[in-house]
Amino acid sequence: MLGGAGLVAANVYASASEGWGDGSGAGTTGQLRSTAMATIDCPDVGSRLTAVPDAARADVDRELAELDRQTAAAYQQLQQAGKAGGPDSGSLDTAITQPLKERRSASLGRIADAIDRAGRRPQGLESLAACTLRPGDTGEATGTPAGDGGQGGTGPAPSGTGQSGNGPGGAGQAGNGPVVSDYADITAVQPDAQAPPLQAGASRGTFTSDCGVNANGLFNSDNVIVAPGVSNGAHHFHDYVGNQANDAFASDEDLARAGTSCADQGDKSSYYWPVLRLQNGTRERDAGAPGGGTEGNAGRIVTPKQVTLTFVGNPRGEVTAMPRLLRIITGDAKAFVNGPGNANASWSCTGYEDRQLKDKYPLCPRGSDVVRTFRFQSCWDGRNIDSANHRTHVAFTAVDGSCPAGFRPIPQLVQRIVYDVDAPSLADGGRTVPLFAVDSFPEQLHKPVTDHGDFINVFDEDLMREMVDCINSGRTCGRPGGDDSGTTAAPTSAPTASPTSAPPVSPATSPTSAAPGDASTGQPGDGGAGQPGDGGAAASTPPAASRSAAEAPRLDVTTSPARTTKHDTDDKAAPAGPATHRATPARSAPDRPTPPPSAPVSSAPASSAAGQGTAAALAPPSSARPEPQAGQGALASTGAHLWPGALGTLLALSGLFMLVRARRLRY
C-alpha cells in the first residue's frame, strides 16, 4: 500500500514538472514597453458556423484552431515589429496582414470543402479572411481606492519603470497588457439595479458543490470543447476543478471514468476558467512554453482563496435536469476585438458585490478581496448537449426569467472565485504593488472583458435528480466550499438581447491537459437586472481593513502551472450514459441509463484547501480509505512480540526432555 502511494506521489510530481519550457521560477526584470499596444483584429469564424455536419466536425475544429494559431503568430510578429522601432502601417500591412489573409483564406477554403463533402457548402466564408491592425489605448487610469497605500484619484498614470517589466502606465510583464486603464475603483462604481422579484412558482432552492480551489495545480492550455484533439487550442492556461482528466484528447468515456476533486464523488463535472496572474516579474515554469510566456501570459499564477459553485433555480418556475455531458461556455474570450455582444465578465470585491464591472478589473479597498462571478446560461433547447458554435443549444433567460421559445429552464451555475490580491499601484505602473490580469489569447491583451468560464456536466444521474428536487422544493443542499463566506446570488433573469453566437476559444499548450474554456459562449449575462454576468449579491457595507500593507497575496508557490498527464482515474466507475464523439456539432442528449452508484457523500473533499500537497489533494476521502493496521497487528510487529515466547517454549521442552532422560538413567 505504501509503495502504491509512493508511486502515485512520484507520478504526480513528474507530471507537474514536465513540458514547461525554460522558466526558472526566479524573478526577472523585463523591458519597458509602451502602453499604446496595437493588436490584430480578425473576424471570428467559429461563431458564424451555426450548422456543421457531424462528418465535417473534426476537420472544421482543426481548421478553426489553425486560424487561432495564425492570429497568435501574426500578433507576435506585430509585437516584434513594435520593439524594433515601429514601421509604418504600409510596411506592417505588407509584412503581416496580407500574408495572414492568404493563410486564413486557405484555411477557410478547407473548412468550406469539409462542409461541402458532408452537406451544403457554406457561403461567404471568404469574406472573413481579412484582418486589420487596431491601434493601442492611451493607458489612462480610471481611479484607485482612496487610502490604499497613498493611491487615489483619477487621471493619467505617471511614467514609471515597473519591476515586472511594466512600462509607463503599465504594460504587463510580457508587454501585451494589462494597462492602468484596465482598472477601476470599485467604490466609485454605482450599485446595480435590484433583480426582479421572484414569482409565486419560482424554484427557490440552491445546490452547492465543493470542488476545491485547484490547490493541486491542474492547469493546461487545451480546449476540449472547441478544439478537441488539438494541443494548445486555447493559447492561455486555465484552472481546473472537479474532473481531473480534462484535456484536449479526453473522450466522454475518459471524463466519466476520471477522478474528481469534488467532495461529493457523484460530481465529476469539469469547471474551468483562465488563471489569474500577478505581473510581478516571476517566471513560472511555463515561461518558455506555448500558452504561457511565449504567448504573452506571464507572471505568478494565483491560487484562488475560495471557489463557490452554486446551482440556483428559475424566477418563474421549476427547473429540469441538465442532460449528461452538456457543454456550456459563458463569456467571450475574444470580446476585446469581437465586441461585448457575447461578453459575460463580472468583476467585483468582497463587501461590494452589488457593484459589478464588465470591462475593468476592480481596485479593492484594503481588506477586500477580488471576486470573479460567472452566471451561466440557464435555458436548454431540450435536445442537444453541444452545438457547432457552442452557443445555440443554450440561452439566457429574459429579464422576467422566461426562456426563449422551445427552451426549458435548467439549474443555473453561479461560479464565484475569490482572490487575495491587493489593488495594484497604478501611479507607478505596478512597480510597488504588481498588476494582476487573467490569461488571454495574445492579441486580446489581457482585457478583463475577455473573461470566461466553462462547464461540462458529468454529474451522477442520482445526484442530478437530487439537485433538481432540492432546487424545485426550495431547500438549501450540497456542500458549501472555501474558507470565505461569500454570498450566492438568488436566481435572477438575464439580458434582453437574443442569444448570439460567440467565437471558440483556443487556450494554449499541453497535449494532455485540457482547457476548454476559450470558446464562445452565449449572451451576456444571466445576471440580475439584465446585466451580463451580474454577481447578484445584495448591497453590503465595506469590509473593515483586515490585511496589513505588508501582507503577501495568496499565491500558489508550491505547484508549477501544470500537470500535463492524466491521473487519478477511477477505472471502476462506469460511464453514466452512452457517450458520442464530442466533436459532433449538435449532439443530442444521451438517453439516461441506470445511474452508477456514487461514492459516499460523507467523505471529506479531495481537494478543497489551498496549500494541500498534490498527492494529498487527490487522495481518496478518509472515509473510503482502509484504516491502518494496529501496531500489534503488523507482520513485523507481531513477529517481534512472538519470538521470545517461542524461545521460552523451546527451552522448556528441552528442560523437560533432559529431566525425563536423567530419571531413566537413574533406574
XYZ file of C-alpha atoms in Angstrom:
667
model
C 0.000 0.000 0.000
C 2.842 2.369 0.889
C 4.555 1.523 -2.365
C 1.415 2.355 -4.333
C 1.077 5.686 -2.553
C 4.687 6.488 -3.279
C 4.194 5.673 -6.952
C 1.159 7.970 -7.127
C 3.118 10.782 -5.493
C 6.025 10.275 -7.865
C 3.753 10.316 -10.896
C 2.027 13.479 -9.696
C 5.347 15.199 -9.129
C 6.638 14.165 -12.521
C 3.516 15.297 -14.325
C 3.638 18.627 -12.538
C 7.094 19.353 -13.790
C 7.228 18.210 -17.377
C 6.764 20.143 -20.573
C 7.134 23.599 -19.105
C 9.776 25.311 -21.179
C 12.764 27.042 -19.666
C 11.235 29.060 -16.850
C 13.297 29.041 -13.714
C 10.843 30.380 -11.205
C 13.167 33.247 -10.402
C 12.111 36.853 -10.626
C 13.281 38.830 -13.606
C 13.016 42.374 -14.826
C 11.530 42.895 -18.260
C 11.954 45.763 -20.660
C 9.879 48.914 -20.672
C 7.161 48.818 -23.252
C 4.661 51.369 -24.469
C 1.077 51.264 -23.274
C -0.083 52.080 -26.811
C -0.231 48.445 -27.894
C -1.612 47.726 -31.316
C -3.252 44.382 -31.920
C -4.653 42.148 -34.656
C -8.416 42.202 -35.228
C -9.659 39.162 -37.158
C -13.306 38.180 -37.754
C -14.302 35.250 -35.592
C -15.206 32.351 -37.854
C -16.347 29.809 -35.267
C -19.254 31.921 -34.061
C -20.610 32.167 -37.621
C -20.736 28.403 -38.166
C -24.062 27.563 -36.608
C -24.589 24.322 -38.555
C -21.770 21.894 -39.305
C -22.443 18.280 -40.391
C -21.168 15.631 -37.991
C -18.880 14.157 -40.621
C -17.145 17.514 -41.111
C -16.812 18.477 -37.460
C -13.302 17.146 -36.812
C -11.847 18.840 -39.903
C -13.635 22.101 -39.113
C -12.443 22.102 -35.491
C -8.894 21.525 -36.636
C -9.027 24.442 -39.090
C -10.637 26.756 -36.533
C -7.758 26.016 -34.191
C -5.361 26.722 -37.061
C -6.995 30.130 -37.574
C -6.355 30.967 -33.925
C -2.741 29.850 -34.279
C -2.302 32.085 -37.327
C -3.695 35.097 -35.475
C -1.441 34.490 -32.476
C 1.607 34.221 -34.737
C 0.687 37.438 -36.554
C 0.259 39.270 -33.253
C 3.692 38.112 -32.099
C 5.112 39.357 -35.395
C 3.418 42.715 -34.809
C 4.813 42.874 -31.283
C 8.332 42.193 -32.511
C 7.957 44.894 -35.152
C 6.963 47.362 -32.431
C 10.064 46.559 -30.414
C 12.206 47.111 -33.494
C 11.063 50.699 -33.847
C 7.560 50.547 -35.267
C 7.476 50.502 -39.062
C 4.746 52.439 -40.848
C 1.303 50.971 -41.457
C 2.071 50.232 -45.091
C 5.047 48.098 -44.155
C 3.031 46.291 -41.482
C 0.265 45.619 -43.955
C 2.718 44.103 -46.411
C 4.615 42.130 -43.798
C 1.767 40.950 -41.545
C -1.838 41.429 -42.623
C -1.527 40.413 -46.265
C 0.282 37.109 -45.557
C -2.197 36.484 -42.730
C -5.125 36.999 -45.115
C -3.646 34.451 -47.521
C -3.190 31.860 -44.772
C -6.703 32.455 -43.471
C -8.139 32.162 -46.979
C -6.542 28.735 -47.344
C -7.979 27.566 -44.005
C -11.425 28.952 -44.828
C -11.314 27.104 -48.141
C -10.558 23.847 -46.326
C -13.464 24.491 -43.941
C -15.826 25.078 -46.872
C -14.566 21.936 -48.624
C -15.057 19.809 -45.491
C -18.634 21.004 -45.041
C -19.322 20.656 -48.755
C -18.277 16.981 -48.689
C -20.768 16.272 -45.910
C -23.591 18.642 -46.790
C -24.227 22.053 -48.270
C -21.248 24.334 -48.938
C -21.326 27.466 -46.742
C -21.434 30.809 -48.490
C -19.499 33.941 -47.629
C -16.657 32.423 -45.640
C -14.086 34.067 -47.896
C -15.221 37.493 -46.647
C -13.856 36.609 -43.201
C -10.249 36.239 -44.359
C -9.059 39.849 -43.986
C -7.761 41.128 -40.624
C -6.992 44.698 -39.579
C -4.459 46.370 -37.302
C -6.006 48.021 -34.251
C -4.220 50.918 -32.556
C -3.445 50.719 -28.870
C -5.098 52.527 -25.983
C -3.794 55.514 -24.034
C -3.239 53.706 -20.753
C -5.006 56.317 -18.632
C -6.072 55.294 -15.158
C -9.702 55.448 -14.117
C -9.177 55.609 -10.401
C -7.617 53.984 -7.372
C -9.100 53.256 -3.985
C -8.742 56.069 -1.531
C -6.388 55.393 1.319
C -4.750 52.401 -0.321
C -1.126 52.954 0.310
C -1.275 56.534 -0.809
C -3.021 55.791 -4.073
C -6.047 57.725 -5.111
C -7.614 59.929 -7.671
C -8.039 59.541 -11.386
C -6.220 60.586 -14.475
C -3.191 59.523 -16.445
C -0.618 57.469 -14.643
C 2.873 58.892 -14.437
C 5.679 57.115 -16.161
C 7.402 54.506 -14.097
C 9.673 51.557 -14.517
C 7.922 48.513 -13.148
C 9.918 45.731 -11.582
C 7.901 43.299 -13.669
C 8.525 44.999 -16.952
C 5.577 47.364 -16.629
C 6.229 50.459 -18.696
C 4.682 53.900 -18.269
C 1.148 53.346 -17.135
C 1.845 49.643 -17.027
C 2.183 47.330 -19.994
C 2.251 43.961 -18.332
C 5.152 41.662 -17.729
C 5.057 40.327 -21.288
C 4.423 43.694 -22.914
C 0.881 42.941 -24.089
C -1.138 44.197 -21.148
C -2.700 44.871 -18.819
C -2.506 48.665 -18.701
C -3.653 51.022 -15.968
C -6.801 51.931 -17.885
C -7.944 48.329 -17.381
C -8.640 49.023 -13.668
C -11.349 50.948 -11.829
C -12.012 51.798 -8.190
C -14.907 49.603 -7.054
C -16.017 52.219 -4.509
C -16.693 54.654 -7.368
C -18.983 52.192 -9.188
C -22.734 52.673 -8.881
C -24.652 49.755 -7.328
C -26.538 47.618 -9.818
C -30.305 47.668 -10.079
C -32.023 45.042 -7.987
C -33.132 41.835 -9.655
C -36.858 41.483 -10.327
C -38.783 39.771 -7.512
C -39.322 36.020 -7.663
C -42.760 34.929 -8.804
C -45.000 32.609 -6.850
C -43.931 29.465 -8.699
C -40.190 30.210 -8.644
C -37.731 27.455 -7.846
C -36.008 28.986 -4.842
C -33.632 26.280 -3.670
C -29.860 26.085 -4.097
C -27.400 23.232 -4.517
C -23.693 23.760 -3.830
C -20.827 21.521 -4.906
C -17.474 21.890 -3.135
C -14.702 21.030 -5.598
C -11.771 22.881 -4.041
C -9.651 25.734 -5.381
C -7.229 23.799 -7.622
C -4.668 23.668 -4.818
C -3.195 20.621 -6.559
C -2.285 22.782 -9.563
C -4.108 21.237 -12.522
C -3.619 23.583 -15.487
C -3.392 23.355 -19.258
C -3.914 25.383 -22.401
C -6.120 22.961 -24.340
C -9.752 23.466 -25.265
C -11.675 20.207 -25.390
C -14.974 21.919 -26.210
C -13.968 23.986 -29.235
C -10.636 22.425 -30.197
C -10.864 18.708 -29.375
C -7.734 16.801 -30.275
C -5.671 19.993 -30.682
C -2.867 20.618 -28.210
C -2.683 24.234 -27.007
C -6.057 25.027 -28.524
C -6.650 27.931 -26.134
C -3.318 29.757 -26.224
C -3.695 30.504 -22.500
C -3.957 28.498 -19.278
C -6.981 27.517 -17.252
C -7.564 26.438 -13.671
C -9.486 23.152 -13.406
C -11.571 21.873 -10.519
C -13.816 18.855 -10.484
C -12.945 16.387 -13.237
C -9.247 15.502 -13.236
C -8.958 14.080 -16.775
C -9.947 17.098 -18.865
C -7.543 17.752 -21.701
C -7.828 18.221 -25.450
C -7.882 14.474 -26.027
C -10.361 13.450 -23.305
C -13.324 11.472 -24.605
C -16.689 11.387 -22.894
C -15.716 7.979 -21.514
C -12.487 9.449 -20.109
C -14.458 12.138 -18.298
C -16.911 9.564 -16.908
C -14.121 7.317 -15.577
C -11.984 10.112 -14.139
C -11.400 11.098 -10.565
C -12.838 14.320 -9.201
C -11.717 16.965 -6.722
C -15.343 17.449 -5.624
C -16.307 16.479 -2.080
C -19.301 14.592 -3.426
C -17.762 11.988 -5.718
C -21.013 11.935 -7.691
C -19.967 15.261 -9.241
C -17.314 14.573 -11.884
C -18.183 17.714 -13.801
C -15.402 19.856 -15.223
C -15.287 23.506 -14.133
C -12.562 25.764 -15.525
C -11.577 29.383 -16.181
C -8.477 31.382 -17.223
C -5.863 31.597 -14.490
C -5.216 34.920 -12.762
C -1.581 36.045 -12.671
C 0.346 38.662 -10.744
C 2.557 40.624 -13.123
C 5.372 40.667 -10.573
C 8.327 39.535 -12.656
C 8.100 35.880 -11.668
C 8.953 33.377 -14.371
C 6.561 30.497 -13.942
C 7.583 27.127 -15.322
C 5.549 27.839 -18.442
C 7.614 30.949 -19.177
C 9.092 29.354 -22.303
C 6.072 27.300 -23.312
C 3.153 27.866 -25.697
C 0.129 29.097 -23.835
C 2.394 30.644 -21.249
C 5.224 33.134 -21.613
C 5.732 32.617 -25.332
C 2.176 33.863 -25.911
C 2.198 36.787 -23.517
C 0.835 35.031 -20.417
C 3.426 35.815 -17.773
C 3.699 36.256 -14.036
C 2.856 34.248 -10.946
C -0.305 32.148 -11.124
C -2.512 32.898 -8.123
C -4.432 30.112 -6.401
C -7.985 31.233 -5.542
C -8.780 31.866 -1.911
C -12.246 30.434 -2.412
C -14.290 28.857 -5.201
C -18.053 28.532 -4.762
C -20.075 26.503 -7.282
C -23.783 27.028 -6.679
C -26.722 25.904 -8.819
C -29.830 28.063 -8.468
C -33.369 27.929 -9.801
C -35.568 29.969 -12.123
C -37.503 33.123 -11.097
C -40.700 31.892 -12.765
C -40.961 28.158 -12.275
C -39.337 24.788 -11.792
C -36.138 23.629 -13.471
C -35.492 20.372 -15.294
C -32.382 18.206 -15.088
C -29.346 19.083 -17.189
C -28.533 16.407 -19.772
C -25.398 14.447 -19.007
C -22.294 15.789 -20.845
C -23.941 19.149 -21.546
C -21.314 21.752 -22.501
C -21.759 25.421 -21.578
C -19.296 28.254 -22.170
C -20.151 31.666 -20.783
C -18.401 34.865 -21.833
C -16.261 35.547 -24.893
C -12.504 35.005 -24.808
C -12.201 37.301 -27.835
C -14.540 40.047 -26.660
C -11.859 42.741 -26.924
C -11.830 42.508 -30.725
C -15.266 40.902 -31.188
C -17.115 43.491 -29.138
C -19.189 42.941 -25.974
C -22.145 41.157 -27.582
C -21.277 37.789 -26.010
C -19.172 39.045 -23.113
C -20.190 37.908 -19.648
C -17.326 39.094 -17.438
C -18.251 40.269 -13.966
C -15.643 41.650 -11.553
C -16.131 42.982 -8.046
C -14.768 42.988 -4.481
C -15.933 41.315 -1.291
C -18.230 43.709 0.528
C -19.122 45.448 -2.753
C -20.725 42.688 -4.798
C -23.774 44.788 -5.522
C -21.373 46.631 -7.890
C -20.158 44.677 -10.888
C -17.587 45.694 -13.509
C -17.788 44.258 -17.022
C -14.741 45.713 -18.760
C -12.459 46.695 -15.857
C -10.518 44.896 -13.171
C -11.588 46.073 -9.693
C -9.361 48.063 -7.380
C -10.492 46.844 -3.980
C -10.033 48.717 -0.688
C -7.605 47.265 1.803
C -9.134 44.209 3.449
C -11.383 43.436 0.475
C -10.691 40.603 -1.998
C -11.114 40.445 -5.784
C -14.179 38.472 -6.927
C -14.924 36.970 -10.372
C -18.520 35.852 -10.908
C -19.903 33.793 -13.793
C -23.635 33.275 -14.197
C -24.054 30.592 -16.848
C -26.845 30.215 -19.386
C -29.852 28.560 -17.769
C -32.123 27.658 -20.707
C -31.600 24.465 -22.752
C -33.102 23.527 -26.125
C -34.148 20.100 -24.795
C -32.221 18.172 -27.481
C -28.529 18.938 -27.859
C -25.615 18.804 -25.429
C -23.465 20.993 -27.705
C -23.786 22.988 -30.916
C -21.498 23.913 -33.780
C -20.703 27.335 -32.338
C -21.145 26.116 -28.724
C -23.903 28.668 -28.115
C -27.169 27.924 -29.817
C -28.111 24.873 -27.700
C -28.298 27.047 -24.546
C -29.559 30.564 -23.874
C -30.022 33.139 -21.134
C -33.396 33.941 -19.652
C -35.187 37.185 -20.400
C -35.388 39.853 -17.715
C -38.540 38.244 -16.316
C -36.869 34.824 -16.105
C -38.580 33.291 -19.133
C -36.702 31.093 -21.593
C -36.855 31.558 -25.383
C -39.496 29.562 -27.267
C -38.549 25.891 -27.425
C -36.139 26.147 -24.466
C -36.652 24.898 -20.929
C -35.098 26.167 -17.664
C -32.263 24.164 -16.109
C -30.298 24.790 -12.900
C -28.131 27.856 -13.348
C -24.473 27.508 -12.393
C -23.235 30.552 -10.473
C -19.465 30.376 -10.173
C -17.767 32.711 -7.669
C -13.969 32.867 -7.458
C -12.232 34.934 -4.769
C -8.565 36.047 -4.799
C -6.473 37.543 -2.021
C -4.648 40.107 -4.169
C -4.003 43.755 -3.415
C -5.009 46.717 -5.557
C -2.036 47.443 -7.851
C -0.136 50.715 -7.612
C -1.280 52.426 -10.793
C 0.738 55.572 -10.137
C 3.978 53.727 -10.869
C 2.619 51.201 -13.356
C 2.566 48.353 -10.857
C 6.090 48.760 -9.562
C 5.177 48.929 -5.873
C 2.191 46.585 -5.972
C 2.035 44.442 -9.128
C -0.748 44.477 -11.696
C -2.946 41.396 -11.988
C -4.810 40.039 -15.009
C -6.341 36.893 -16.455
C -4.646 34.843 -19.142
C -5.924 35.521 -22.657
C -5.283 34.989 -26.325
C -2.157 37.072 -27.032
C -3.972 39.566 -29.277
C -6.681 40.137 -26.631
C -4.172 41.992 -24.419
C -5.429 40.535 -21.121
C -8.533 42.704 -21.183
C -10.952 41.930 -18.328
C -13.898 41.817 -20.757
C -12.427 38.596 -22.230
C -13.027 36.663 -19.008
C -14.998 33.448 -19.497
C -15.915 30.186 -17.790
C -16.573 26.629 -18.953
C -18.604 23.716 -17.670
C -19.140 20.109 -18.723
C -21.874 18.291 -16.804
C -20.638 14.923 -15.553
C -22.982 14.655 -12.574
C -24.099 11.229 -11.466
C -27.735 10.813 -12.544
C -28.940 10.306 -8.968
C -27.114 13.410 -7.769
C -28.552 15.475 -10.636
C -32.064 14.356 -9.657
C -31.279 15.279 -6.064
C -30.145 18.734 -7.219
C -33.301 19.369 -9.228
C -35.547 18.193 -6.394
C -33.672 20.368 -3.918
C -33.934 23.500 -6.092
C -37.583 22.965 -7.007
C -38.592 22.311 -3.390
C -36.871 25.457 -2.128
C -34.246 23.746 0.017
C -30.547 24.525 0.511
C -28.446 21.471 -0.280
C -24.940 20.381 -1.133
C -21.568 21.157 0.334
C -20.518 24.806 0.566
C -16.783 25.136 -0.019
C -13.919 27.511 0.532
C -12.660 29.439 3.541
C -14.513 32.661 2.909
C -18.185 33.256 3.480
C -19.407 34.876 0.307
C -22.952 35.497 -0.719
C -24.501 33.483 -3.504
C -26.904 35.153 -5.849
C -30.508 34.093 -5.900
C -31.951 33.067 -9.263
C -32.150 36.103 -11.494
C -33.010 36.857 -15.037
C -30.624 37.877 -17.742
C -30.235 40.157 -20.705
C -32.963 41.112 -23.005
C -30.950 40.560 -26.149
C -31.480 37.368 -28.057
C -28.739 34.756 -27.921
C -25.868 35.461 -30.194
C -23.068 33.214 -31.187
C -19.559 33.667 -29.991
C -16.144 32.557 -31.062
C -14.491 29.391 -29.988
C -11.501 29.887 -27.807
C -8.147 28.366 -28.106
C -6.143 28.249 -24.877
C -2.633 27.218 -25.039
C -0.255 24.304 -24.602
C -0.355 20.930 -23.042
C -1.113 17.913 -25.023
C -2.719 16.129 -22.197
C -4.209 18.841 -20.128
C -7.426 20.312 -21.241
C -8.556 23.819 -21.304
C -11.854 24.119 -22.958
C -12.735 27.490 -21.889
C -11.871 29.794 -24.563
C -14.699 29.136 -26.809
C -17.565 31.381 -27.492
C -20.408 31.492 -25.134
C -23.940 32.595 -25.010
C -25.272 36.041 -24.440
C -24.154 38.370 -21.820
C -25.291 37.718 -18.528
C -27.766 35.686 -16.686
C -27.214 38.219 -14.009
C -29.802 40.348 -12.412
C -31.419 43.357 -13.996
C -30.366 42.312 -17.417
C -26.722 42.944 -16.662
C -24.335 40.417 -18.131
C -22.664 38.305 -15.543
C -24.017 40.106 -12.559
C -22.958 38.613 -9.322
C -26.334 39.499 -7.972
C -25.148 39.821 -4.396
C -27.041 42.217 -2.217
C -25.506 45.552 -1.293
C -23.279 45.296 1.716
C -21.187 47.579 3.818
C -17.495 47.905 3.058
C -15.376 45.432 4.994
C -13.145 46.546 7.788
C -9.488 46.745 6.928
C -8.012 43.371 7.781
C -4.857 42.921 5.747
C -1.701 44.785 6.573
C 0.029 46.595 3.754
C 2.951 44.220 4.003
C 0.839 41.071 3.846
C 1.737 38.997 0.827
C -1.002 37.987 -1.620
C -2.114 34.388 -1.628
C -0.032 32.593 -4.239
C 0.432 29.057 -5.405
C 4.107 28.872 -4.558
C 4.476 25.137 -4.410
C 2.831 23.992 -7.591
C 4.008 24.845 -11.032
C 1.441 25.690 -13.673
C 0.534 22.369 -14.857
C 0.180 18.787 -14.728
C 0.128 17.562 -18.236
C -0.645 13.920 -17.744
C -3.857 12.175 -16.830
C -4.137 10.854 -13.310
C -6.481 9.764 -10.569
C -8.861 7.994 -12.884
C -11.322 5.599 -11.342
C -11.381 2.546 -13.542
C -14.247 1.064 -11.575
C -16.554 3.983 -12.221
C -18.775 3.071 -15.128
C -19.626 5.824 -17.560
C -23.039 7.082 -16.644
C -24.543 7.133 -20.058
C -23.564 6.456 -23.633
C -21.064 8.953 -24.931
C -20.867 10.063 -28.509
C -17.825 11.719 -30.038
C -17.525 15.163 -28.526
C -16.806 16.825 -31.856
C -20.365 16.384 -33.073
C -21.668 19.879 -33.759
C -25.112 19.462 -32.289
C -25.106 16.314 -30.242
C -28.363 15.117 -28.822
C -28.560 14.431 -25.143
C -27.820 10.761 -24.416
C -30.564 8.522 -23.106
C -30.488 8.256 -19.351
C -29.352 4.783 -18.306
C -29.481 3.375 -14.823
C -27.113 5.598 -12.865
C -23.959 4.106 -11.448
C -23.597 4.156 -7.688
C -21.892 7.277 -6.420
C -19.222 7.388 -3.774
C -20.230 8.157 -0.171
C -21.181 11.790 0.176
C -19.912 11.975 3.730
C -16.289 11.891 2.726
C -14.030 14.893 3.030
C -13.203 16.977 -0.027
C -10.495 15.524 -2.204
C -9.019 18.931 -2.950
C -10.580 21.867 -1.222
C -7.964 23.680 0.777
C -5.290 25.764 -0.819
C -1.860 24.601 0.126
C -2.599 20.883 0.301
C 0.062 18.685 -1.177
C -0.613 17.265 -4.608
C -0.836 13.660 -3.512
C -2.927 14.541 -0.502
C -5.278 16.705 -2.515
C -6.044 13.840 -4.857
C -6.146 11.030 -2.347
C -9.457 9.244 -1.748
C -11.646 10.601 1.042
C -10.656 9.472 4.506
C -13.877 7.531 4.995
C -13.140 5.486 1.906
C -9.560 4.650 2.818
C -8.723 1.405 4.645
C -7.764 2.015 8.263
C -4.120 1.334 9.117
C -3.471 -1.862 10.991
C -2.916 -1.593 14.722
C 0.689 -1.682 15.830
C 0.454 -5.204 17.184
C -1.221 -6.471 14.060
C 1.520 -5.639 11.615
C 3.573 -8.561 10.387
C 6.943 -7.357 11.660
C 5.452 -6.150 14.915
C 3.662 -9.455 15.500
C 6.901 -11.422 14.955
C 8.724 -9.150 17.371
C 6.188 -9.949 20.055
C 6.079 -13.752 19.411
C 9.725 -14.808 19.159
C 10.582 -14.524 22.943
C 7.633 -16.752 23.774
C 8.641 -19.280 21.142
C 12.199 -19.396 22.517
C 10.926 -19.888 26.055
C 8.702 -22.756 24.931
C 11.664 -24.400 23.175
C 13.835 -24.106 26.303
C 11.067 -25.537 28.483
C 10.670 -28.550 26.197
C 14.439 -29.076 26.229
C 14.498 -28.979 30.025
C 11.632 -31.484 30.245
C 13.436 -33.813 27.837
C 16.646 -33.647 29.906
C 14.715 -34.343 33.130
C 12.971 -37.425 31.731
C 16.265 -38.756 30.339
C 18.032 -38.257 33.681
C 15.325 -40.168 35.584
C 15.577 -43.095 33.165
C 19.328 -43.305 33.636
C 18.816 -43.367 37.438
C 16.727 -46.503 37.191
